[in-house]
Coordinates of C-alpha atoms in Angstrom, one line a residue:
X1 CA 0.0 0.0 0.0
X2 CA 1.6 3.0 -0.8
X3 CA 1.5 5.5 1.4
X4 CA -0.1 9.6 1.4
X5 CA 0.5 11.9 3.6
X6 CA -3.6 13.2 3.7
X7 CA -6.6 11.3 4.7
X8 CA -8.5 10.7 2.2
X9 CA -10.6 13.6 0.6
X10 CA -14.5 12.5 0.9
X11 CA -13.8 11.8 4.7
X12 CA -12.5 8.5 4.9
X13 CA -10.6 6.6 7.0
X14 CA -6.7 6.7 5.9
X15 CA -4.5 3.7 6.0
X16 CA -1.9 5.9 7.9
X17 CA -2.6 5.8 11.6
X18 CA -0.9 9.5 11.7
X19 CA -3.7 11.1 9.3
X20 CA -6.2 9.8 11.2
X21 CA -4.6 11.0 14.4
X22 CA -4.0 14.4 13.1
X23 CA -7.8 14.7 11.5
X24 CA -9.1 13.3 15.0
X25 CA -7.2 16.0 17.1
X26 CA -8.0 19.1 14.6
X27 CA -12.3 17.8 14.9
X28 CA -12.0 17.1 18.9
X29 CA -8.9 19.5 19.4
X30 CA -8.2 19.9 23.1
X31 CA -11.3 18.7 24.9
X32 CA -10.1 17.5 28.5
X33 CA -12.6 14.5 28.6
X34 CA -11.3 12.8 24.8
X35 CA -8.8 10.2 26.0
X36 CA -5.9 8.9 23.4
X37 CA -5.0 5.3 24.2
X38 CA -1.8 4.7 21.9
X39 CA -0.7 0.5 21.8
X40 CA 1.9 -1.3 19.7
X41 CA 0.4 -4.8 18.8
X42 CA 2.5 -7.9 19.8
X43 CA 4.0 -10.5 17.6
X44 CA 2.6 -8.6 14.4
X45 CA 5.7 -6.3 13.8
X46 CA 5.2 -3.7 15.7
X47 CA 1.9 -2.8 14.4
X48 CA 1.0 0.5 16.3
X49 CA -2.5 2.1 17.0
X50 CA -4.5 4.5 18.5
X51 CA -8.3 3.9 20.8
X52 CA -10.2 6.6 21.4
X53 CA -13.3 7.4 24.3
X54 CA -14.9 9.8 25.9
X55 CA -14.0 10.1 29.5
X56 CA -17.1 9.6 31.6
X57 CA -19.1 7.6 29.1
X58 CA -17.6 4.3 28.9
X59 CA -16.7 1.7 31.2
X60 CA -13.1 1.5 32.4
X61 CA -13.7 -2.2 32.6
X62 CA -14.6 -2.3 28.5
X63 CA -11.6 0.2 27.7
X64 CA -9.3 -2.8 29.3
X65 CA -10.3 -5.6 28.1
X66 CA -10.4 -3.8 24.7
X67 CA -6.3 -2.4 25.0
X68 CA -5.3 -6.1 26.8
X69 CA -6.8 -8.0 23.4
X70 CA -5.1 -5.8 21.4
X71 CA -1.3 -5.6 23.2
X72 CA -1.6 -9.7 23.9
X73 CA -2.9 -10.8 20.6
X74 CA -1.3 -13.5 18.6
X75 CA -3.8 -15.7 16.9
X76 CA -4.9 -12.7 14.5
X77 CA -3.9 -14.0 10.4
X78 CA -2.3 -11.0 8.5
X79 CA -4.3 -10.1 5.9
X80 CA -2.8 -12.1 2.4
X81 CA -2.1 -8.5 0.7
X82 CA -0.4 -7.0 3.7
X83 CA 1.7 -7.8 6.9
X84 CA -0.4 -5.5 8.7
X85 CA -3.9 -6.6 10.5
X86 CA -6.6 -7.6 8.9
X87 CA -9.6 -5.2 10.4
X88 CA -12.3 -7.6 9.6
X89 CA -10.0 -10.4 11.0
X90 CA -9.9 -8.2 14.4
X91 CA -13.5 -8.0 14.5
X92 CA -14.1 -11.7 14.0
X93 CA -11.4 -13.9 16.2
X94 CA -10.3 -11.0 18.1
X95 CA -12.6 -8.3 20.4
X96 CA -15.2 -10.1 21.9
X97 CA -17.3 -7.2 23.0
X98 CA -21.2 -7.2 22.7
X99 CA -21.3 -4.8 19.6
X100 CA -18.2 -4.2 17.2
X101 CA -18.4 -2.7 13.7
X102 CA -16.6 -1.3 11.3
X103 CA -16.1 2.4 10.2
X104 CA -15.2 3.9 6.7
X105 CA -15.6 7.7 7.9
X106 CA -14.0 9.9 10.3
X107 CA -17.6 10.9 11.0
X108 CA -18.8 7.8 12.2
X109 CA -15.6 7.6 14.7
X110 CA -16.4 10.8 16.3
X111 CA -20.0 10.4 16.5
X112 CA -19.2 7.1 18.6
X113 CA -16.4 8.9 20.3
X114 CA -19.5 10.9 21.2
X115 CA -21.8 8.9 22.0
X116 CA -19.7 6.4 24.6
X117 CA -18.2 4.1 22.0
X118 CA -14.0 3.5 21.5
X119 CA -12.7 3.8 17.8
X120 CA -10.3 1.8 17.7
X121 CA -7.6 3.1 14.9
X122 CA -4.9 0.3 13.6
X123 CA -1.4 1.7 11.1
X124 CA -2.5 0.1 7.8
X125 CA -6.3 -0.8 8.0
X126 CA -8.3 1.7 5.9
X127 CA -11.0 1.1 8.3
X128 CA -11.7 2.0 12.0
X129 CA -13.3 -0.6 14.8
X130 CA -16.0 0.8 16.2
X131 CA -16.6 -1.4 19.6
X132 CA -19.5 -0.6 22.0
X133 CA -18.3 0.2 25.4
X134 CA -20.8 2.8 27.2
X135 CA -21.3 2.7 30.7
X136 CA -21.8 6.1 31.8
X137 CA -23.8 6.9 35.3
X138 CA -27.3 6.6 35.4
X139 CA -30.7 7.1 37.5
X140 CA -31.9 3.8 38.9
X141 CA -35.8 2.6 38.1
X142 CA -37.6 4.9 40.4
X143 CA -42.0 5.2 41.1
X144 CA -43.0 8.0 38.6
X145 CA -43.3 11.0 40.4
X146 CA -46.3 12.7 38.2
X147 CA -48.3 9.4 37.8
X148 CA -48.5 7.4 41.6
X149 CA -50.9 4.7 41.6
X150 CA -52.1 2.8 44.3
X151 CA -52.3 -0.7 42.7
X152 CA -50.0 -1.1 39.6
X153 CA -46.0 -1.3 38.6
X154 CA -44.1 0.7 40.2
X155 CA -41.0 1.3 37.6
X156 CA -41.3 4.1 35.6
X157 CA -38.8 5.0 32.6
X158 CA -35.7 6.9 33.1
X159 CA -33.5 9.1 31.3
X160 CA -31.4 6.4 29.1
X161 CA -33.7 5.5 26.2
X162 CA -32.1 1.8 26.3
X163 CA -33.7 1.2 29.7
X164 CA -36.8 2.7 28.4
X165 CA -36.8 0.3 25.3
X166 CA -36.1 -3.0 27.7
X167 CA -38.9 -1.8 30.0
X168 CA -41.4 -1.8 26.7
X169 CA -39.7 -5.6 25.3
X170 CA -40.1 -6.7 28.8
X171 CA -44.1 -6.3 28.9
X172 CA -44.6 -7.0 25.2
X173 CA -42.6 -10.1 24.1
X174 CA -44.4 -9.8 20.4
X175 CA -42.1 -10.5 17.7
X176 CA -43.9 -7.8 15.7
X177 CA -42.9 -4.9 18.3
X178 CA -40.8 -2.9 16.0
X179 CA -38.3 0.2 17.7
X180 CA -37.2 2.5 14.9
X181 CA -34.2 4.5 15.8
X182 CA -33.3 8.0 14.4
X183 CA -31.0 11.0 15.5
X184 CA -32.4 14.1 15.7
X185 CA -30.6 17.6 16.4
X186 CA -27.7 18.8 14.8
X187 CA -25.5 19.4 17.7
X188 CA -27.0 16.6 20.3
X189 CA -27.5 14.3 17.7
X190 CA -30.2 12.8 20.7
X191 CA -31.6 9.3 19.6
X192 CA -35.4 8.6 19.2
X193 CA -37.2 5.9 19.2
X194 CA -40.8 4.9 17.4
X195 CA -42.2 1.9 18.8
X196 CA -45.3 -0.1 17.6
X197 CA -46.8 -3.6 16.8
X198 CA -46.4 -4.3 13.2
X199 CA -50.0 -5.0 11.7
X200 CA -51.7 -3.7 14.9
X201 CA -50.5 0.2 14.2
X202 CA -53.2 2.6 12.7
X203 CA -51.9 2.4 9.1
X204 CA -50.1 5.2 7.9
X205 CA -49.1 6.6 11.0
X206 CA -45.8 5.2 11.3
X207 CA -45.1 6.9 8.0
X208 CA -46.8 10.5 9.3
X209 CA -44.6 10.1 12.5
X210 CA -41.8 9.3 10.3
X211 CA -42.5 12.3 8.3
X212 CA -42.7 15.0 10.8
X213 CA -39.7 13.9 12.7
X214 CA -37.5 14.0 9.6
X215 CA -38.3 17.3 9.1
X216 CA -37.2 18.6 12.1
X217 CA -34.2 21.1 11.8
X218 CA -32.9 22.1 15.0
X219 CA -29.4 22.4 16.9
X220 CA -30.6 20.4 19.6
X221 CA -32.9 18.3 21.4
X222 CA -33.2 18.1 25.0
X223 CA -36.1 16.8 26.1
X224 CA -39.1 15.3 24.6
X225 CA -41.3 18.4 25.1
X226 CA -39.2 19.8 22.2
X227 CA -40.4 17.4 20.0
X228 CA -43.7 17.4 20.9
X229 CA -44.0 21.2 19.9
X230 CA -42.8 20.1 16.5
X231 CA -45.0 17.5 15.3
X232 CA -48.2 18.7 17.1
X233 CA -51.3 19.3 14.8
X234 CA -52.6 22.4 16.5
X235 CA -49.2 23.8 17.9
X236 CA -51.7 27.3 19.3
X237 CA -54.3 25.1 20.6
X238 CA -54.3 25.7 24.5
X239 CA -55.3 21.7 24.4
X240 CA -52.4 19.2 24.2
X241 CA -52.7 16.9 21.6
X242 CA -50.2 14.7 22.3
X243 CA -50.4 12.5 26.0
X244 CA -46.8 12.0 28.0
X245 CA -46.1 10.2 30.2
X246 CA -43.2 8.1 32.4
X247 CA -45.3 4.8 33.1
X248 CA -44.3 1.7 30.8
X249 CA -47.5 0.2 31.7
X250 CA -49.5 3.1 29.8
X251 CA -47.4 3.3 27.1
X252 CA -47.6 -0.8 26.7
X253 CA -51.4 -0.1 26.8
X254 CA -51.5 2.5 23.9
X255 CA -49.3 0.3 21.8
X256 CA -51.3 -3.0 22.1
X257 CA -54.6 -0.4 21.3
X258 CA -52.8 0.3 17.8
X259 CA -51.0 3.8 18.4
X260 CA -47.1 4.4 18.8
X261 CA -44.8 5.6 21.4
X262 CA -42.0 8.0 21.2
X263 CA -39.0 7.7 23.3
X264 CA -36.4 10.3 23.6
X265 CA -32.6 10.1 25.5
X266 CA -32.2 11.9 28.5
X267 CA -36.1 12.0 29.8
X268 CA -38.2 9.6 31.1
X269 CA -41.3 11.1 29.4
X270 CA -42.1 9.3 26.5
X271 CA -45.0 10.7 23.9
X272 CA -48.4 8.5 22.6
X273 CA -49.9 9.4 19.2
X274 CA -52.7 10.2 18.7
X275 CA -54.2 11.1 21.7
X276 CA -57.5 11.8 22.4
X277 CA -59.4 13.8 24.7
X278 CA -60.7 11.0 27.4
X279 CA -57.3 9.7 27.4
X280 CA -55.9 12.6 29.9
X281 CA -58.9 11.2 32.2
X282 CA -58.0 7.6 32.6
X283 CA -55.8 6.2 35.4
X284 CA -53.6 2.8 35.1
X285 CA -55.0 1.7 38.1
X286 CA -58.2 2.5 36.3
X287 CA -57.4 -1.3 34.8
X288 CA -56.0 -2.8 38.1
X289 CA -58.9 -2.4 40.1
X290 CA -62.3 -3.9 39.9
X291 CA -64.5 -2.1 36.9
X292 CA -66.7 -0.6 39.3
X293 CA -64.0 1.0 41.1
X294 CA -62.6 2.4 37.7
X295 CA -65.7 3.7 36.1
X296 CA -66.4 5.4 39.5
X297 CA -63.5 7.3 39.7
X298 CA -63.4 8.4 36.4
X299 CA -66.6 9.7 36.7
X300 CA -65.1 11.2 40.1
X301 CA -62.2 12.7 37.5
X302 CA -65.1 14.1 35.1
X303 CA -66.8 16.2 37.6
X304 CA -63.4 17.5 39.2
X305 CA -62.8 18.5 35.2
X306 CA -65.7 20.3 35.3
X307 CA -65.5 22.1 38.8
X308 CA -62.0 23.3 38.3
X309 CA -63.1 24.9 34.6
X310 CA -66.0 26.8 35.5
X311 CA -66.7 26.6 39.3
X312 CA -65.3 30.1 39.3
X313 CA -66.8 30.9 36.4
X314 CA -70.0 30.5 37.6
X315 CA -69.7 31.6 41.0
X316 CA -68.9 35.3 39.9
X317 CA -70.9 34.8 37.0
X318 CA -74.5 34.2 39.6
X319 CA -73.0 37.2 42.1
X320 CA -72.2 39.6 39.4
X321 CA -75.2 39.4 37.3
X322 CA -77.7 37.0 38.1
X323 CA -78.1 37.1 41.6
X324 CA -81.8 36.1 41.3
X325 CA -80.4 32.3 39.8
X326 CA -79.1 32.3 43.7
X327 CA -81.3 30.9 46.5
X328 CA -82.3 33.3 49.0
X329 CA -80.9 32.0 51.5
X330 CA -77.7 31.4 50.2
X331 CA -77.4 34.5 48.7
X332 CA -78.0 36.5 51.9
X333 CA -74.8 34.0 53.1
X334 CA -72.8 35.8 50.4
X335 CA -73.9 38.9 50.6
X336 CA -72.9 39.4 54.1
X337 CA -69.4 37.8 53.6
X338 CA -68.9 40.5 50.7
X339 CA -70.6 43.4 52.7
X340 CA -66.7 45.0 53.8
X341 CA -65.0 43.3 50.0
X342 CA -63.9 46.6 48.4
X343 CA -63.6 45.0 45.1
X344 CA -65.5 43.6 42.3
X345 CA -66.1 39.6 42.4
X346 CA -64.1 39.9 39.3
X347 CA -60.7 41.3 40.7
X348 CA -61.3 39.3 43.9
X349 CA -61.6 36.2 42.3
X350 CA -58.5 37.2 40.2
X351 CA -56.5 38.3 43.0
X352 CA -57.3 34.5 44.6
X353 CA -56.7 32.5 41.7
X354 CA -53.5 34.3 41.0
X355 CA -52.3 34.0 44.8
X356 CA -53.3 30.3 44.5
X357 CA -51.0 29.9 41.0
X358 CA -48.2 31.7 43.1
X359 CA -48.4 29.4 45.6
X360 CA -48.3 26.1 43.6
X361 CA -45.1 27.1 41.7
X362 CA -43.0 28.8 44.5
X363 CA -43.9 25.1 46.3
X364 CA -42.6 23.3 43.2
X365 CA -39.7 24.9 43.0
X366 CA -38.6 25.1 46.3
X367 CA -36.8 21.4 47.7
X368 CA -39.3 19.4 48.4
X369 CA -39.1 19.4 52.2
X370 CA -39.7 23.2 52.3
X371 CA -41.8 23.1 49.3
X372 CA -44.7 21.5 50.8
X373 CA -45.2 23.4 53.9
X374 CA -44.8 26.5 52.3
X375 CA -47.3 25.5 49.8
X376 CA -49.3 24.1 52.5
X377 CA -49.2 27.0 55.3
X378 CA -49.2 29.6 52.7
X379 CA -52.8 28.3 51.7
X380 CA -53.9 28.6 55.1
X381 CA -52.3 31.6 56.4
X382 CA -52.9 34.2 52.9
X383 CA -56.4 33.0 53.3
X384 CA -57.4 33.4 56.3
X385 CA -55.6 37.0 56.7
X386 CA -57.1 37.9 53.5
X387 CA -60.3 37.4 54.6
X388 CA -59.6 39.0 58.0
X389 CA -58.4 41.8 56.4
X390 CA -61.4 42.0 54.4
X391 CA -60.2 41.8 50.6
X392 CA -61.8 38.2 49.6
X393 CA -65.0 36.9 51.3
X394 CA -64.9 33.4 52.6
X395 CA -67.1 32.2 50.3
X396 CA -64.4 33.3 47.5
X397 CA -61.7 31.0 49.6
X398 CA -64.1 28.3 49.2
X399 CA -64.9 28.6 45.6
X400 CA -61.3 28.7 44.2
X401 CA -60.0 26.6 47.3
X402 CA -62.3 23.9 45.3
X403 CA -61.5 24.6 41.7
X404 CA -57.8 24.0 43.0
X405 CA -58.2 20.8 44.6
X406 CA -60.1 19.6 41.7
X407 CA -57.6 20.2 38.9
X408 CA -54.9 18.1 41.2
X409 CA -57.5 15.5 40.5
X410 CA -56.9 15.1 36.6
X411 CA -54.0 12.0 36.5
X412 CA -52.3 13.7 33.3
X413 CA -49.9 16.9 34.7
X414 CA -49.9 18.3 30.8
X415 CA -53.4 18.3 31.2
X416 CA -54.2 20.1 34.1
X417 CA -51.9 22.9 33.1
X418 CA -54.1 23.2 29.6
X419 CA -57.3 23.6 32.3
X420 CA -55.8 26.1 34.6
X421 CA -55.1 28.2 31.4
X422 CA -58.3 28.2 29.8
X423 CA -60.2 29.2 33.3
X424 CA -58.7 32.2 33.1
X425 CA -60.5 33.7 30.0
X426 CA -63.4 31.8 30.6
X427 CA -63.4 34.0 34.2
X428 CA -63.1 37.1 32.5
X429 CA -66.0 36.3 30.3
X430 CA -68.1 35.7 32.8
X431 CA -67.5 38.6 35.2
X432 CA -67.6 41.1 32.6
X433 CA -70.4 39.8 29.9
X434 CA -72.2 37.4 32.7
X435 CA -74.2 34.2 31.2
X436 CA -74.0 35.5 27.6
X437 CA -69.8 35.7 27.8
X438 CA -69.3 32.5 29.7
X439 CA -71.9 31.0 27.0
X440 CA -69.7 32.5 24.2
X441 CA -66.5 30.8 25.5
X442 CA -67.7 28.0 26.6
X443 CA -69.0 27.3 23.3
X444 CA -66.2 28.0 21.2
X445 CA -64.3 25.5 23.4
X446 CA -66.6 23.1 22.4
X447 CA -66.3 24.1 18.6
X448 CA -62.3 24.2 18.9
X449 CA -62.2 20.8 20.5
X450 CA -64.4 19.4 17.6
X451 CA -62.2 20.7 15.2
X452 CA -58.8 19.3 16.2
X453 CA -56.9 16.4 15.1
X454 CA -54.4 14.5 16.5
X455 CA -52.5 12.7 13.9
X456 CA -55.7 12.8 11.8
X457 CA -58.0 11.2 14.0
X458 CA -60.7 13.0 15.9
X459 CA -59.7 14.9 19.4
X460 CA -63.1 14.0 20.8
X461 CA -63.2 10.4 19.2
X462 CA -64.7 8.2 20.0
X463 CA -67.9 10.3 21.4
X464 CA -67.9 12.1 18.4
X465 CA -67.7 11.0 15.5
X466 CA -69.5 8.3 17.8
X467 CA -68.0 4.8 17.6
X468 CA -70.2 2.8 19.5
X469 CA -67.6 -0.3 19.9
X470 CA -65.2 1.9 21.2
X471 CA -67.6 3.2 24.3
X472 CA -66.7 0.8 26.7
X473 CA -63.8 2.7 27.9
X474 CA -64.3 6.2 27.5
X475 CA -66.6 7.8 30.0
X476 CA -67.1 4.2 31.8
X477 CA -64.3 1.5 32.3
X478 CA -66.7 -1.8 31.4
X479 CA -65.2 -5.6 32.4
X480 CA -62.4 -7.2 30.4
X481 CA -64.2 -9.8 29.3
X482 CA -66.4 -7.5 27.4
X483 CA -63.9 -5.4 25.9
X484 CA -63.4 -8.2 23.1
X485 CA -61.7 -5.9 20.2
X486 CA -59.3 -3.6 19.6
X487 CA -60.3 0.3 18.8
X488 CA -61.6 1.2 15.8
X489 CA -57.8 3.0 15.8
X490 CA -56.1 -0.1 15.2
X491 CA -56.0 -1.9 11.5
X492 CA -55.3 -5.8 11.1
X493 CA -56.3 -8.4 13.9
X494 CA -59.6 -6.6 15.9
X495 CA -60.3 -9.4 18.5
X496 CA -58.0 -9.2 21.3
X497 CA -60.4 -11.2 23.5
X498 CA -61.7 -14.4 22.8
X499 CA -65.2 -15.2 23.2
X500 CA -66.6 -16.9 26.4
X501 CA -64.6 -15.1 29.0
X502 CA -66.8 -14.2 31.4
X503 CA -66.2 -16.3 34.6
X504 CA -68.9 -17.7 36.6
X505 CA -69.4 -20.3 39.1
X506 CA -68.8 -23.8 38.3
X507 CA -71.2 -26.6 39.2
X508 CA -70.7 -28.9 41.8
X509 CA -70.4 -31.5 39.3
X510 CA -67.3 -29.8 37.7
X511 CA -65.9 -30.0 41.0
X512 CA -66.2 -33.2 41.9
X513 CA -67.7 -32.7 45.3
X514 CA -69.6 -35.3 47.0
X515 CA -73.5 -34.6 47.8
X516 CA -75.4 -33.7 51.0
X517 CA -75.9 -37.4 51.9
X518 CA -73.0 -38.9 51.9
X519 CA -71.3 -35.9 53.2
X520 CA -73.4 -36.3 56.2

């Protein structure tokens, strides 16, 4: 092989170990946390070489029993062109890693230098040895802390998208689980992952998903929240289209019902599409329990929905305008708790709601041992002094006291943060134009839900368009046994319960058992 002085010019990798070096060095440059692991090979002439890792992202333990095969090797046949090492030969007899490939272009070796991998450059092979050896520090499988349940799994996902992956393979051992892996960002290069069951998936989604992903164009990706923002269908929508969450268990759920999950590195909140409205409504445990015990607390989760929209709402709505909607003698109750209020029910309610936003983030963001008793005591002590000082009426506490609790009912966090958003205009409606203004907005909700899509299917599906298969788990959670096929969503096999499932007792001849005679 004759030998140049320059790597070669479309970016590949050079037989000479010193172009590679230099072209390395001049990408990387100085970075403290790039390590240069030089090695002359024994018993092959003095073959020298070069690995190369990240500092931090591999395991020591790979990184030395990658340099001991090389130094110590003897069994290796030269290549029958060369004296020099046959890189195909090292990959085969040789490294005995998990994952070794080979590498044609500098930009493949310093995208796994990168990512936690060690190229592995060799004087005389034109190509590089790519050979998996990440082990950085990671976040052990904790509860999620947005979606507790009280009977269910208690892992949740983490931020390394492998972990995430096993925890989906581990509850759906189908052969036709497919996990599609892409990089997107230009500087994080951050890996994504589509999963879904292959004939079970919504047809054409995949390819939508595939679609909208590829056509993102940004320097980086951080979380999945950035992604989400890109491939929503109504990206000014104060609704969220697209559910997260960081249980395994939900995001199994949504994949055997036909849709597809989207993991991203470095965040344990994975994204479900399409969503739909109900979805944000329905607890795991929802399917862990008894169907009784479901269906009533989702109902429970409806009427919390609908207190902490418009309780408010209505409440200054009734005091503002239409005091004669109020029973006497509950209106004489609020009349003489407002009788020293120097504002408006409008401003007061205002002045509450925003105290009660204040309160919620300064006890999020505080640590969580001070966060909660500020978020706690605060409540108690800005009420009651407000009221004592004569600038809310108790029955004001109450009201928005309620809408609060309610929207902490909603299981989805994305969710309740779309509610606490709209109540605001839909309050200012309603104190200023009375029925006819919370009627207006109220309505146009309505209309604006109708009209969105999420992937192309309905927001409000199934209730409307109305799918009457699909009712048995929207507003109530009916038996298993009943729920005998898929979604109208899903395409390919519908049944996903066979006929004949509901239990019931057996006879006493099934079991065997001896009759009232001769048991006596």
């Amino acid at each position: 092989m004759t030998p140049d002085n320059t790597a070669q010019p479309d970016g590949a990798v050079s037989a000479q170990l010193a172009d590679n070096q230099r072209i390395m060095d001049q990408i990387l440059e100085d970075s403290s946390d790039i390590e240069r692991r030089d090695f002359v090979m024994k018993e092959n002439r003095g073959a020298a070489g070069r690995c190369m890792y990240t500092d931090g992202l591999v395991s020591s333990d790979d990184i030395q029993l990658i340099l001991q095969a090389l130094v110590l090797f003897s069994r290796i046949p030269d290549s029958p062109a060369s004296s020099l090492p046959d890189a195909e030969a090292l990959r085969m007899h040789l490294l005995v890693n998990a994952s070794v490939k080979l590498a044609s272009t500098i930009n493949e070796c310093v995208d796994a230098v990168l990512v936690g991998d060690c190229a592995v450059f060799v004087d005389g092979m034109d190509k590089a040895l790519i050979v998996a050896a990440r082990g950085w520090e990671k976040r052990g499988v904790d509860e999620p802390a947005t979606e507790s349940v009280v009977r269910g799994p208690r892992d949740g996902f983490t931020e390394s998208i492998r972990t995430n992956t096993a925890h989906i393979r581990r509850r759906i051992r189908d052969p036709e689980l497919r996990i599609e892996s892409m990089q997107i960002g230009e500087r994080t290069k951050t890996d994504v992952c589509i999963l879904y069951i292959k004939g079970i998936v919504k047809k054409g989604l995949i390819e939508e998903i595939r679609n909208r992903l590829g056509q993102i164009q940004v320097d980086g990706i951080l979380e999945s929240g950035y992604i989400e923002e890109f491939i929503e269908d109504a990206p000014l929508s104060p609704f969220t289209t697209i559910q997260s969450t960081e249980r395994p268990d939900k995001a199994a759920a949504a994949i055997l019902e036909g849709r597809a999950v989207i993991l991203v590195d470095n965040t344990p909140f994975c994204l479900i599409v399409p969503t739909y409205f109900w979805s944000y409504f329905q607890a795991s445990d929802d399917y862990y329990s008894r169907y009784w015990v479901g269906s009533f607390f989702r109902i429970i989760r409806y009427i919390a929905f609908v207190i902490s929209l418009m309780l408010s709402s209505i409440y200054i709505m009734l005091v503002s305008f239409h005091q004669e909607m109020i029973p006497t003698g509950l209106a004489l109750t609020i009349a003489s708790g407002r009788e020293v209020v120097p504002f408006p029910v409008l401003l007061e309610a205002l002045f509450m709601e925003l105290a009660f936003e204040l309160m919620r983030e300064a006890g999020l963001r505080l640590p969580k041992p001070v966060g909660q008793a500020v978020s706690i005591v605060g409540s108690l002590i800005v009420g009651q002094a407000a009221v004592q000082a004569g600038l809310v009426s108790p029955f004001m506490v109450i009201v928005v006291a309620i809408t609060g609790i309610s929207s902490f009912a909603i299981p989805n966090y994305a969710a309740s943060f779309s509610i606490r958003l709209i109540r605001f205009p839909l309050l200012i409606a309603s104190g200023t134009l009375g029925l006819l203004g919370f009627s207006a907005v109220t309505f146009a909700l309505i209309i604006h839900a109708l009209s969105l899509r999420s992937f192309g299917e309905p927001y409000l599906s199934p209730l409307t368009p109305f799918r009457p298969s699909d009712q048995k788990d929207t507003l109530l959670r009916f038996p298993w046994w009943s729920m005998m096929r898929r979604p109208q969503l899903a395409s390919g096999e519908a049944t996903r319960i066979a006929k004949g499932q509901r239990p019931s007792p057996p006879s006493s001849d099934k079991l065997g058992g001896a009759s009232d005679e001769e048991g006596a």
